[in-house]
């Protein structure tokens, strides 16, 4: 007993040390990409009193995603309470969770197959595999997966030990962390039928259905499009599913060319070849062999394929790319178990050498990847490098420099982004407004005309072209675009009012995030479509005040009061502004 406990402590200690060595450098990193919207600028995380609201709130970035992961936001709120907006604390939590997942993977493997060497090798390979790097580094995109993995493995461990109540509790926590955990009862079935050779008793699964019903009920209230089952499609790009499954497998086998953004293209012939591979993997699950090692391969194969189901385009993912490393985090456990089983077939000396060599190669790849996640600049630059034919990396770089006031780099990367075929028309319009700020009317009009070809129903495009030609003194051409807008868009005035409100809300969000350049840009767009829209005028006054431009702040606020003398917000802001001006004048 003492020897077993000592081996357990040494094994868990080795896993911890390896993860700290590989990912310790991430503790110096900033918030990156969606971290800013989901964590830094999320007012719901300001107080722990908002925790009940998370269970009736959709997982959103800027728009609705269809995801419902309340426990993830609970964890972020706890981090905010402990650490404020210091990214160090959030990174520590992710690191601790990765350690716990690896330890639980070790414990589950040991409980399933009673082989200490296999469990340790599998856990070590999983702990430092480069494919897990995105999940550990990406707070907004990885925390939900880490939490779900912890509770999923803990639930499975309790199920193996015959502890139903703890297993159900952990299962509940898992599904409220990420919907992947809904697949866990399928693992229970495999365990009972293939590993335990027991007759399946469906009545034993009834306790697990209770939290599922609760989850789906709460989700139906929280999510705008609550029924995610209607997203499952049997046409369209479903033929890509085998390709995506094999693509993830290849990334696990050779994880030295991973990307932060994948721009994938393939052919029907490649997909057919991949389908054959998937069929072979599926058939392997149903073959009956009596030796123990084959049970390991069955379980790893089944786990790998099962947890790929949500991410291989059967259910469309609201993302810029069909592939992301973090999507395959669960399936990576199945691959690591299979690789460990192969390595452990060798003698001890060969096994140790193989594990050291593989983990050394993995660690070098991890160090390289970790540097990419240092800050937005390094991350977006890598995104553009990984997917050079996609607009998103260049656009994100442009907006990063726009926030910094670096207009040269902003225009450079905007120009590249706008040349990409996948850029949406609305983004072309946004880019045009930035070029207009720099008096680059020729570039702005070219983008607007390009947008108009793709989306002739956007009234802002016509109004921006009208403004450009008015500034150039071409009144006839300017008026023609207004006429075209009235002809192309029924109920134009109503549509303009709606757009002004949407722009104003977005501008206020940017003000709350202290992104004043973005706020000013979007609020000016609100006034373009509705020149006397008072909420936008007041918000622009606030922007100028925050930027220290008191003269223009006063002009905007006075204009708002002229248009709406009873506007309390404008009166209050103007009073504060004049008080501030008096303090400034009185300063020696």
Coordinates of C-alpha atoms in Angstrom, one line a residue:
X1 CA 0.0 0.0 0.0
X2 CA 2.8 2.4 0.9
X3 CA 4.6 1.6 -2.4
X4 CA 1.4 2.2 -4.4
X5 CA 0.8 5.5 -2.7
X6 CA 4.4 6.5 -3.3
X7 CA 4.2 5.6 -7.0
X8 CA 0.9 7.6 -7.3
X9 CA 2.5 10.7 -5.7
X10 CA 5.5 10.4 -8.0
X11 CA 3.3 10.0 -11.1
X12 CA 1.1 13.0 -10.3
X13 CA 4.2 15.0 -9.4
X14 CA 5.8 14.2 -12.7
X15 CA 2.6 15.3 -14.6
X16 CA 2.5 18.6 -12.6
X17 CA 6.2 19.4 -13.2
X18 CA 6.0 18.7 -16.9
X19 CA 2.9 21.0 -17.3
X20 CA 4.5 23.8 -15.3
X21 CA 7.7 23.6 -17.4
X22 CA 5.9 23.6 -20.7
X23 CA 3.2 26.2 -19.9
X24 CA 4.9 28.3 -17.2
X25 CA 5.8 31.0 -19.7
X26 CA 2.1 31.6 -20.4
X27 CA 1.7 33.3 -17.0
X28 CA 3.3 36.5 -18.4
X29 CA 0.8 36.7 -21.3
X30 CA -1.9 39.3 -21.8
X31 CA -5.6 38.8 -22.6
X32 CA -5.9 37.9 -26.3
X33 CA -8.6 38.1 -29.0
X34 CA -12.1 37.2 -27.6
X35 CA -10.7 37.4 -24.0
X36 CA -11.3 41.1 -24.2
X37 CA -15.0 40.9 -25.0
X38 CA -15.8 37.9 -22.9
X39 CA -13.7 38.7 -19.8
X40 CA -12.3 42.2 -19.8
X41 CA -15.2 44.2 -21.1
X42 CA -18.0 42.0 -19.8
X43 CA -20.0 43.9 -17.2
X44 CA -21.7 40.7 -15.9
X45 CA -18.4 39.7 -14.4
X46 CA -18.1 42.8 -12.2
X47 CA -19.8 41.3 -9.2
X48 CA -20.4 37.8 -7.9
X49 CA -24.0 38.8 -7.4
X50 CA -24.6 38.3 -11.1
X51 CA -23.8 34.6 -11.0
X52 CA -27.5 33.5 -11.1
X53 CA -27.9 35.5 -14.3
X54 CA -25.3 33.3 -16.0
X55 CA -27.8 30.4 -16.0
X56 CA -30.2 32.5 -18.0
X57 CA -27.6 34.1 -20.3
X58 CA -26.3 33.0 -23.7
X59 CA -22.6 32.6 -24.3
X60 CA -21.9 35.7 -26.4
X61 CA -19.0 37.5 -27.8
X62 CA -20.6 40.5 -29.6
X63 CA -23.5 38.6 -31.2
X64 CA -25.4 35.5 -30.2
X65 CA -23.4 32.2 -30.6
X66 CA -26.0 29.5 -29.7
X67 CA -23.7 28.3 -26.9
X68 CA -24.8 27.9 -23.3
X69 CA -21.9 27.5 -20.8
X70 CA -22.9 29.2 -17.5
X71 CA -20.2 27.5 -15.2
X72 CA -17.5 28.9 -17.5
X73 CA -18.7 32.4 -16.6
X74 CA -18.9 31.5 -13.0
X75 CA -15.2 30.6 -13.1
X76 CA -14.4 33.9 -14.8
X77 CA -16.4 35.8 -12.2
X78 CA -14.5 34.1 -9.4
X79 CA -11.2 35.0 -11.2
X80 CA -12.3 38.6 -11.5
X81 CA -13.2 38.7 -7.8
X82 CA -9.8 37.4 -6.9
X83 CA -7.5 39.0 -9.4
X84 CA -9.4 41.9 -10.9
X85 CA -8.3 42.3 -14.5
X86 CA -4.8 40.9 -14.0
X87 CA -4.4 38.2 -16.7
X88 CA -2.0 36.3 -14.4
X89 CA -4.8 35.0 -12.2
X90 CA -6.8 33.7 -15.2
X91 CA -3.7 32.1 -16.7
X92 CA -3.0 30.3 -13.3
X93 CA -6.6 28.9 -13.3
X94 CA -6.1 27.5 -16.8
X95 CA -2.8 26.0 -15.8
X96 CA -4.3 24.4 -12.7
X97 CA -7.2 23.0 -14.7
X98 CA -4.8 21.5 -17.3
X99 CA -2.9 19.8 -14.4
X100 CA -6.2 18.5 -13.0
X101 CA -7.4 17.2 -16.3
X102 CA -4.1 15.3 -16.9
X103 CA -4.2 13.9 -13.4
X104 CA -7.8 12.7 -13.8
X105 CA -7.0 11.2 -17.2
X106 CA -4.2 9.2 -15.4
X107 CA -6.7 8.1 -12.7
X108 CA -9.4 7.1 -15.2
X109 CA -7.0 5.2 -17.4
X110 CA -5.6 3.4 -14.3
X111 CA -9.2 2.6 -13.1
X112 CA -10.2 1.3 -16.5
X113 CA -7.2 -0.9 -17.4
X114 CA -5.3 -1.4 -14.1
X115 CA -2.0 -0.6 -15.8
X116 CA 0.1 2.0 -14.0
X117 CA 2.7 2.3 -16.8
X118 CA 0.0 2.8 -19.5
X119 CA -1.8 5.4 -17.4
X120 CA 1.3 7.4 -16.7
X121 CA 2.5 7.4 -20.3
X122 CA -0.9 8.3 -21.6
X123 CA -1.3 11.2 -19.2
X124 CA 2.2 12.5 -19.8
X125 CA 1.7 12.4 -23.6
X126 CA -1.6 14.2 -23.3
X127 CA -0.3 16.8 -20.8
X128 CA 2.4 18.1 -23.1
X129 CA 0.9 17.4 -26.6
X130 CA 1.0 20.6 -28.6
X131 CA -2.6 20.2 -29.7
X132 CA -3.7 21.0 -26.1
X133 CA -1.8 24.3 -26.2
X134 CA -4.6 26.4 -27.7
X135 CA -7.0 25.2 -25.0
X136 CA -4.5 26.1 -22.2
X137 CA -3.5 29.5 -23.7
X138 CA -6.9 30.8 -24.9
X139 CA -8.9 31.9 -21.8
X140 CA -12.2 32.7 -23.6
X141 CA -12.1 29.7 -25.9
X142 CA -10.4 27.1 -23.7
X143 CA -11.8 27.5 -20.2
X144 CA -15.1 25.9 -21.0
X145 CA -13.2 22.8 -22.4
X146 CA -10.9 22.5 -19.4
X147 CA -13.8 22.7 -16.9
X148 CA -15.9 20.2 -18.9
X149 CA -13.0 17.8 -19.2
X150 CA -12.3 18.0 -15.5
X151 CA -15.9 17.2 -14.5
X152 CA -16.4 14.7 -17.3
X153 CA -13.3 12.6 -16.3
X154 CA -14.3 12.9 -12.6
X155 CA -17.8 11.7 -13.4
X156 CA -16.4 8.7 -15.4
X157 CA -14.1 7.9 -12.5
X158 CA -17.0 7.9 -10.0
X159 CA -19.1 5.8 -12.4
X160 CA -16.3 3.2 -12.6
X161 CA -16.1 3.1 -8.8
X162 CA -19.9 2.6 -8.7
X163 CA -20.6 6.0 -6.9
X164 CA -23.8 7.1 -8.7
X165 CA -24.6 10.3 -6.8
X166 CA -21.1 11.9 -7.2
X167 CA -21.0 10.7 -10.8
X168 CA -24.4 12.5 -11.5
X169 CA -23.2 15.6 -9.7
X170 CA -20.0 15.8 -11.7
X171 CA -21.9 15.0 -15.0
X172 CA -24.2 18.0 -14.2
X173 CA -21.3 20.3 -13.6
X174 CA -19.7 19.1 -16.9
X175 CA -22.7 19.7 -19.1
X176 CA -23.2 23.2 -17.6
X177 CA -19.5 23.9 -18.5
X178 CA -19.7 22.7 -22.1
X179 CA -22.2 20.7 -24.2
X180 CA -19.5 18.1 -25.1
X181 CA -20.2 16.4 -21.8
X182 CA -23.7 15.3 -23.1
X183 CA -21.9 12.5 -24.8
X184 CA -20.5 11.0 -21.6
X185 CA -23.4 8.4 -21.2
X186 CA -22.2 6.9 -24.5
X187 CA -18.9 6.2 -22.7
X188 CA -20.7 4.6 -19.8
X189 CA -22.4 2.3 -22.3
X190 CA -19.1 1.2 -23.8
X191 CA -17.6 0.7 -20.4
X192 CA -20.5 -1.6 -19.3
X193 CA -20.8 -3.5 -22.6
X194 CA -17.2 -4.0 -23.7
X195 CA -15.0 -3.6 -20.7
X196 CA -17.2 -5.0 -17.9
X197 CA -19.0 -7.5 -20.2
X198 CA -22.2 -6.6 -18.4
X199 CA -25.7 -6.5 -19.7
X200 CA -26.7 -2.9 -20.3
X201 CA -29.3 -1.7 -17.8
X202 CA -30.9 1.4 -19.2
X203 CA -32.7 2.1 -15.9
X204 CA -29.3 3.0 -14.4
X205 CA -29.1 5.9 -16.7
X206 CA -32.3 7.6 -15.5
X207 CA -30.5 9.7 -12.9
X208 CA -28.3 11.2 -15.6
X209 CA -31.3 12.3 -17.6
X210 CA -32.6 14.5 -14.8
X211 CA -29.7 17.1 -15.2
X212 CA -30.0 16.8 -19.0
X213 CA -33.6 17.9 -18.8
X214 CA -32.7 20.7 -16.5
X215 CA -29.9 21.8 -18.7
X216 CA -32.1 21.8 -21.9
X217 CA -34.9 23.6 -20.1
X218 CA -32.6 26.5 -18.8
X219 CA -30.9 26.6 -22.2
X220 CA -34.2 27.1 -23.9
X221 CA -34.8 30.2 -21.9
X222 CA -31.2 31.6 -22.3
X223 CA -30.4 30.9 -26.0
X224 CA -32.0 32.8 -28.8
X225 CA -32.1 29.7 -31.0
X226 CA -32.5 27.2 -28.3
X227 CA -32.9 24.0 -30.3
X228 CA -29.4 23.1 -31.5
X229 CA -30.7 19.7 -32.8
X230 CA -32.3 21.5 -35.8
X231 CA -28.8 22.6 -36.9
X232 CA -27.9 19.0 -37.6
X233 CA -27.9 18.7 -41.4
X234 CA -27.6 15.8 -43.8
X235 CA -26.6 17.8 -46.9
X236 CA -24.5 20.7 -47.8
X237 CA -21.0 20.3 -46.6
X238 CA -21.5 17.1 -44.6
X239 CA -19.1 15.3 -47.0
X240 CA -16.4 17.3 -45.2
X241 CA -16.9 15.4 -41.9
X242 CA -14.6 12.5 -42.7
X243 CA -11.9 14.9 -44.0
X244 CA -12.1 16.9 -40.7
X245 CA -11.9 13.8 -38.6
X246 CA -8.7 12.6 -40.4
X247 CA -7.3 16.1 -40.4
X248 CA -7.5 16.2 -36.6
X249 CA -5.9 12.8 -36.5
X250 CA -3.0 13.9 -38.6
X251 CA -2.6 17.0 -36.4
X252 CA -2.2 14.7 -33.4
X253 CA 0.2 12.4 -35.2
X254 CA 2.4 15.2 -36.4
X255 CA 1.6 18.3 -34.2
X256 CA 4.5 20.5 -35.5
X257 CA 2.6 22.6 -38.0
X258 CA -0.4 23.6 -36.0
X259 CA -2.1 26.9 -36.7
X260 CA -4.2 29.5 -34.9
X261 CA -6.4 29.8 -38.0
X262 CA -6.9 27.1 -40.6
X263 CA -7.9 27.9 -44.2
X264 CA -8.8 24.4 -45.4
X265 CA -9.6 23.3 -48.9
X266 CA -10.0 19.7 -50.2
X267 CA -11.5 17.6 -53.0
X268 CA -14.2 15.0 -53.1
X269 CA -11.5 12.3 -53.8
X270 CA -9.6 13.2 -50.6
X271 CA -12.9 13.1 -48.7
X272 CA -13.6 9.6 -50.0
X273 CA -10.2 8.4 -48.9
X274 CA -10.8 10.0 -45.5
X275 CA -14.2 8.3 -45.3
X276 CA -12.5 4.9 -45.8
X277 CA -10.2 5.7 -42.9
X278 CA -13.1 6.6 -40.7
X279 CA -15.0 3.5 -41.6
X280 CA -11.9 1.4 -40.7
X281 CA -11.8 3.1 -37.3
X282 CA -15.5 2.5 -36.8
X283 CA -15.2 -1.2 -37.7
X284 CA -12.3 -1.6 -35.3
X285 CA -14.7 -0.7 -32.4
X286 CA -17.0 -3.7 -33.2
X287 CA -14.3 -6.3 -33.7
X288 CA -14.1 -8.8 -30.8
X289 CA -10.7 -9.7 -29.5
X290 CA -10.0 -11.2 -26.1
X291 CA -6.6 -9.8 -25.2
X292 CA -6.4 -6.7 -22.9
X293 CA -4.4 -4.4 -25.2
X294 CA -7.1 -4.6 -27.8
X295 CA -9.6 -3.3 -25.2
X296 CA -7.4 -0.2 -24.8
X297 CA -7.4 0.4 -28.6
X298 CA -11.2 0.0 -28.7
X299 CA -11.7 2.5 -25.9
X300 CA -9.3 5.0 -27.4
X301 CA -10.7 4.6 -30.9
X302 CA -14.3 5.0 -29.5
X303 CA -13.4 8.1 -27.4
X304 CA -11.5 9.7 -30.3
X305 CA -14.4 9.4 -32.7
X306 CA -17.2 10.1 -30.2
X307 CA -15.9 13.5 -29.1
X308 CA -15.2 14.6 -32.6
X309 CA -18.9 14.3 -33.5
X310 CA -19.7 17.9 -32.4
X311 CA -16.8 19.5 -34.3
X312 CA -16.7 17.8 -37.7
X313 CA -19.5 19.9 -39.4
X314 CA -22.5 17.7 -38.6
X315 CA -23.6 20.6 -36.4
X316 CA -22.4 23.8 -38.0
X317 CA -19.9 25.8 -35.8
X318 CA -20.3 29.6 -35.6
X319 CA -16.7 30.3 -36.3
X320 CA -14.4 31.6 -39.0
X321 CA -12.7 28.2 -39.5
X322 CA -14.0 24.7 -39.5
X323 CA -10.9 23.5 -37.7
X324 CA -9.5 24.7 -34.4
X325 CA -7.1 22.8 -32.1
X326 CA -9.2 23.4 -29.0
X327 CA -12.1 21.5 -30.7
X328 CA -10.1 18.3 -30.5
X329 CA -9.0 18.5 -26.9
X330 CA -11.3 15.7 -25.7
X331 CA -10.4 13.5 -28.7
X332 CA -6.7 14.0 -27.9
X333 CA -7.2 11.9 -24.8
X334 CA -8.2 8.9 -27.0
X335 CA -5.2 9.5 -29.3
X336 CA -2.8 9.8 -26.3
X337 CA -4.1 6.5 -24.9
X338 CA -3.6 4.7 -28.2
X339 CA -0.1 6.1 -28.6
X340 CA 0.7 5.1 -25.0
X341 CA -0.5 1.6 -25.6
X342 CA 1.8 1.3 -28.6
X343 CA 4.8 2.7 -26.8
X344 CA 4.2 0.5 -23.7
X345 CA 4.4 -2.7 -25.9
X346 CA 8.2 -2.1 -26.0
X347 CA 10.5 -3.1 -23.1
X348 CA 11.1 -0.6 -20.3
X349 CA 14.3 0.9 -21.7
X350 CA 12.9 1.5 -25.2
X351 CA 9.7 2.8 -23.7
X352 CA 11.5 5.4 -21.5
X353 CA 13.6 6.6 -24.5
X354 CA 10.5 6.9 -26.7
X355 CA 8.6 8.9 -24.1
X356 CA 11.5 11.2 -23.5
X357 CA 12.1 11.8 -27.2
X358 CA 8.4 12.4 -28.0
X359 CA 7.8 14.7 -25.0
X360 CA 11.0 16.6 -25.8
X361 CA 9.7 17.2 -29.4
X362 CA 6.3 18.1 -28.1
X363 CA 7.7 20.6 -25.5
X364 CA 9.8 22.4 -28.2
X365 CA 6.6 22.8 -30.3
X366 CA 4.8 24.0 -27.2
X367 CA 7.3 26.8 -26.5
X368 CA 7.0 28.0 -30.0
X369 CA 3.2 28.1 -29.9
X370 CA 3.1 29.7 -26.5
X371 CA 4.9 32.8 -27.8
X372 CA 2.2 33.3 -30.3
X373 CA -0.3 33.9 -27.5
X374 CA 1.7 36.6 -25.8
X375 CA -0.5 39.5 -26.9
X376 CA -2.9 40.6 -29.6
X377 CA -0.1 41.8 -31.9
X378 CA 1.7 38.5 -31.9
X379 CA -1.5 36.5 -32.2
X380 CA -3.1 38.4 -35.0
X381 CA 0.2 38.5 -36.9
X382 CA 0.3 34.7 -36.7
X383 CA -3.3 34.5 -37.7
X384 CA -2.6 36.4 -40.9
X385 CA 0.4 34.2 -41.5
X386 CA -1.5 31.0 -41.0
X387 CA -4.4 32.0 -43.2
X388 CA -3.0 34.5 -45.7
X389 CA -6.0 34.2 -48.1
X390 CA -8.5 35.0 -45.3
X391 CA -9.4 38.5 -44.3
X392 CA -9.8 38.0 -40.6
X393 CA -6.1 38.1 -39.5
X394 CA -5.4 41.3 -41.4
X395 CA -8.6 43.0 -40.3
X396 CA -7.8 42.1 -36.6
X397 CA -4.3 43.5 -37.1
X398 CA -5.7 46.7 -38.6
X399 CA -8.1 47.2 -35.7
X400 CA -5.4 46.5 -33.2
X401 CA -3.3 49.3 -34.7
X402 CA -6.4 51.5 -35.0
X403 CA -6.8 51.2 -31.2
X404 CA -3.2 52.3 -30.8
X405 CA -3.6 55.3 -33.1
X406 CA -1.2 53.9 -35.7
X407 CA -3.1 55.0 -38.8
X408 CA -0.3 53.9 -41.2
X409 CA -0.4 50.2 -40.2
X410 CA -4.2 50.4 -39.9
X411 CA -4.6 51.4 -43.5
X412 CA -1.9 48.9 -44.6
X413 CA -3.6 45.9 -43.1
X414 CA -7.1 47.2 -43.9
X415 CA -6.0 47.3 -47.6
X416 CA -4.9 43.7 -47.5
X417 CA -8.0 42.6 -45.6
X418 CA -10.3 44.3 -48.1
X419 CA -8.6 42.5 -51.0
X420 CA -9.5 39.1 -49.7
X421 CA -12.5 37.4 -51.4
X422 CA -14.1 36.2 -48.1
X423 CA -14.5 39.7 -46.5
X424 CA -18.2 40.5 -45.9
X425 CA -19.7 43.6 -47.5
X426 CA -20.4 45.2 -44.0
X427 CA -16.7 45.0 -43.2
X428 CA -15.9 46.8 -46.4
X429 CA -18.2 49.6 -45.4
X430 CA -16.5 49.8 -42.0
X431 CA -13.1 50.0 -43.6
X432 CA -14.3 52.7 -45.9
X433 CA -15.3 54.9 -43.0
X434 CA -11.7 54.6 -41.6
X435 CA -10.2 55.6 -44.9
X436 CA -12.7 58.6 -45.0
X437 CA -11.3 59.7 -41.6
X438 CA -7.9 59.9 -43.3
X439 CA -9.3 61.8 -46.2
X440 CA -8.6 58.9 -48.6
X441 CA -11.9 59.3 -50.5
X442 CA -10.7 57.4 -53.5
X443 CA -9.9 54.2 -51.5
X444 CA -13.2 54.6 -49.5
X445 CA -15.3 55.0 -52.6
X446 CA -13.7 51.9 -54.2
X447 CA -14.6 49.8 -51.2
X448 CA -18.1 51.2 -51.0
X449 CA -18.7 50.4 -54.7
X450 CA -17.4 46.9 -54.1
X451 CA -19.7 46.5 -51.1
X452 CA -22.6 47.8 -53.1
X453 CA -22.2 45.1 -55.7
X454 CA -22.4 42.4 -53.1
X455 CA -25.1 44.0 -50.9
X456 CA -27.3 46.6 -52.6
X457 CA -29.7 46.7 -49.6
X458 CA -27.3 48.5 -47.2
X459 CA -28.5 52.1 -47.0
X460 CA -25.3 53.3 -45.3
X461 CA -23.3 52.5 -48.4
X462 CA -25.4 54.9 -50.5
X463 CA -25.2 57.6 -47.9
X464 CA -21.4 57.3 -47.6
X465 CA -21.0 57.6 -51.4
X466 CA -23.4 60.6 -51.3
X467 CA -21.2 62.2 -48.6
X468 CA -18.0 61.6 -50.6
X469 CA -19.4 63.1 -53.8
X470 CA -20.8 66.1 -52.0
X471 CA -17.4 66.8 -50.5
X472 CA -16.0 66.6 -54.0
X473 CA -18.6 69.1 -55.3
X474 CA -20.4 66.6 -57.5
X475 CA -23.9 67.3 -56.3
X476 CA -25.6 65.5 -59.1
X477 CA -23.8 62.2 -58.5
X478 CA -24.4 62.6 -54.8
X479 CA -28.1 63.0 -55.2
X480 CA -28.2 60.1 -57.6
X481 CA -27.0 57.7 -54.8
X482 CA -29.7 59.0 -52.5
X483 CA -32.3 58.3 -55.2
X484 CA -30.8 54.8 -55.7
X485 CA -31.1 54.2 -51.9
X486 CA -34.8 55.2 -51.9
X487 CA -35.4 52.9 -54.9
X488 CA -33.5 49.9 -53.6
X489 CA -34.7 50.0 -50.0
X490 CA -38.4 50.0 -49.1
X491 CA -39.2 52.0 -46.0
X492 CA -35.8 53.7 -46.1
X493 CA -36.4 56.1 -43.2
X494 CA -37.4 53.2 -40.8
X495 CA -34.3 51.2 -41.8
X496 CA -32.1 54.3 -41.2
X497 CA -33.6 54.8 -37.7
X498 CA -32.9 51.1 -36.9
X499 CA -29.3 51.4 -38.1
X500 CA -28.7 54.6 -36.1
X501 CA -29.9 52.8 -32.9
X502 CA -27.7 49.8 -33.6
X503 CA -24.7 51.9 -34.3
X504 CA -25.3 54.0 -31.1
X505 CA -25.5 50.9 -29.0
X506 CA -22.3 49.6 -30.4
X507 CA -20.7 53.0 -29.9
X508 CA -21.7 53.0 -26.2
X509 CA -20.2 49.5 -25.9
X510 CA -16.9 50.8 -27.3
X511 CA -17.0 53.8 -24.8
X512 CA -17.5 51.3 -21.9
X513 CA -14.4 49.4 -23.3
X514 CA -12.5 52.7 -23.5
X515 CA -12.0 52.2 -27.3
X516 CA -12.7 55.8 -28.1
X517 CA -11.5 55.8 -31.7
X518 CA -13.8 52.9 -32.5
X519 CA -16.7 54.6 -30.6
X520 CA -16.2 57.9 -32.5
X521 CA -16.1 56.0 -35.8
X522 CA -19.3 54.1 -35.2
X523 CA -21.2 57.1 -33.7
X524 CA -20.3 59.2 -36.7
X525 CA -21.8 56.5 -38.8
X526 CA -25.0 56.7 -36.7
X527 CA -25.2 60.4 -37.4
X528 CA -24.6 59.8 -41.1
X529 CA -27.8 57.7 -41.4
X530 CA -29.8 59.9 -39.0
X531 CA -28.1 63.3 -38.5
X532 CA -30.3 64.5 -35.6
X533 CA -30.1 61.3 -33.6
X534 CA -29.7 62.7 -30.1
X535 CA -28.4 59.6 -28.3
X536 CA -25.5 59.4 -30.8
X537 CA -24.7 63.1 -30.4
X538 CA -24.6 62.8 -26.6
X539 CA -22.4 59.8 -26.9
X540 CA -20.0 61.6 -29.2
X541 CA -19.9 64.4 -26.6
X542 CA -18.8 61.8 -24.0
X543 CA -16.1 60.5 -26.4
X544 CA -14.7 63.9 -27.0
X545 CA -14.8 64.6 -23.2
X546 CA -12.8 61.3 -22.5
X547 CA -10.3 62.3 -25.2
X548 CA -9.8 65.7 -23.6
X549 CA -11.3 67.6 -26.5
X550 CA -13.6 69.8 -24.3
X551 CA -14.4 72.3 -27.1
X552 CA -16.0 69.7 -29.4
X553 CA -17.5 67.9 -26.5
X554 CA -19.3 71.1 -25.6
X555 CA -20.5 71.6 -29.2
X556 CA -22.0 68.1 -29.4
X557 CA -23.7 68.4 -26.0
X558 CA -25.1 71.9 -26.7
X559 CA -26.4 70.6 -30.0
X560 CA -28.1 67.7 -28.3
X561 CA -29.8 70.1 -25.8
X562 CA -30.9 72.3 -28.7
X563 CA -32.6 69.3 -30.4
X564 CA -34.0 67.9 -27.1
X565 CA -34.0 70.5 -24.3
X566 CA -35.4 67.9 -21.9
X567 CA -32.5 65.4 -22.4
X568 CA -31.3 64.7 -18.9
X569 CA -28.1 62.8 -20.1
X570 CA -27.0 65.7 -22.2
X571 CA -27.7 68.3 -19.5
X572 CA -25.8 66.2 -16.9
X573 CA -22.8 65.6 -19.1
X574 CA -22.6 69.3 -20.1
X575 CA -22.8 70.3 -16.4
X576 CA -19.9 67.9 -15.6
X577 CA -18.0 69.2 -18.5
X578 CA -18.3 72.8 -17.5
X579 CA -17.3 71.9 -14.0
X580 CA -14.3 70.1 -15.3
X581 CA -13.4 73.1 -17.5
X582 CA -13.6 75.4 -14.5
X583 CA -11.3 73.2 -12.5
X584 CA -8.9 73.1 -15.4
X585 CA -8.9 76.9 -15.7
X586 CA -8.4 77.3 -12.0
X587 CA -5.3 75.0 -12.0
X588 CA -2.1 77.1 -11.7

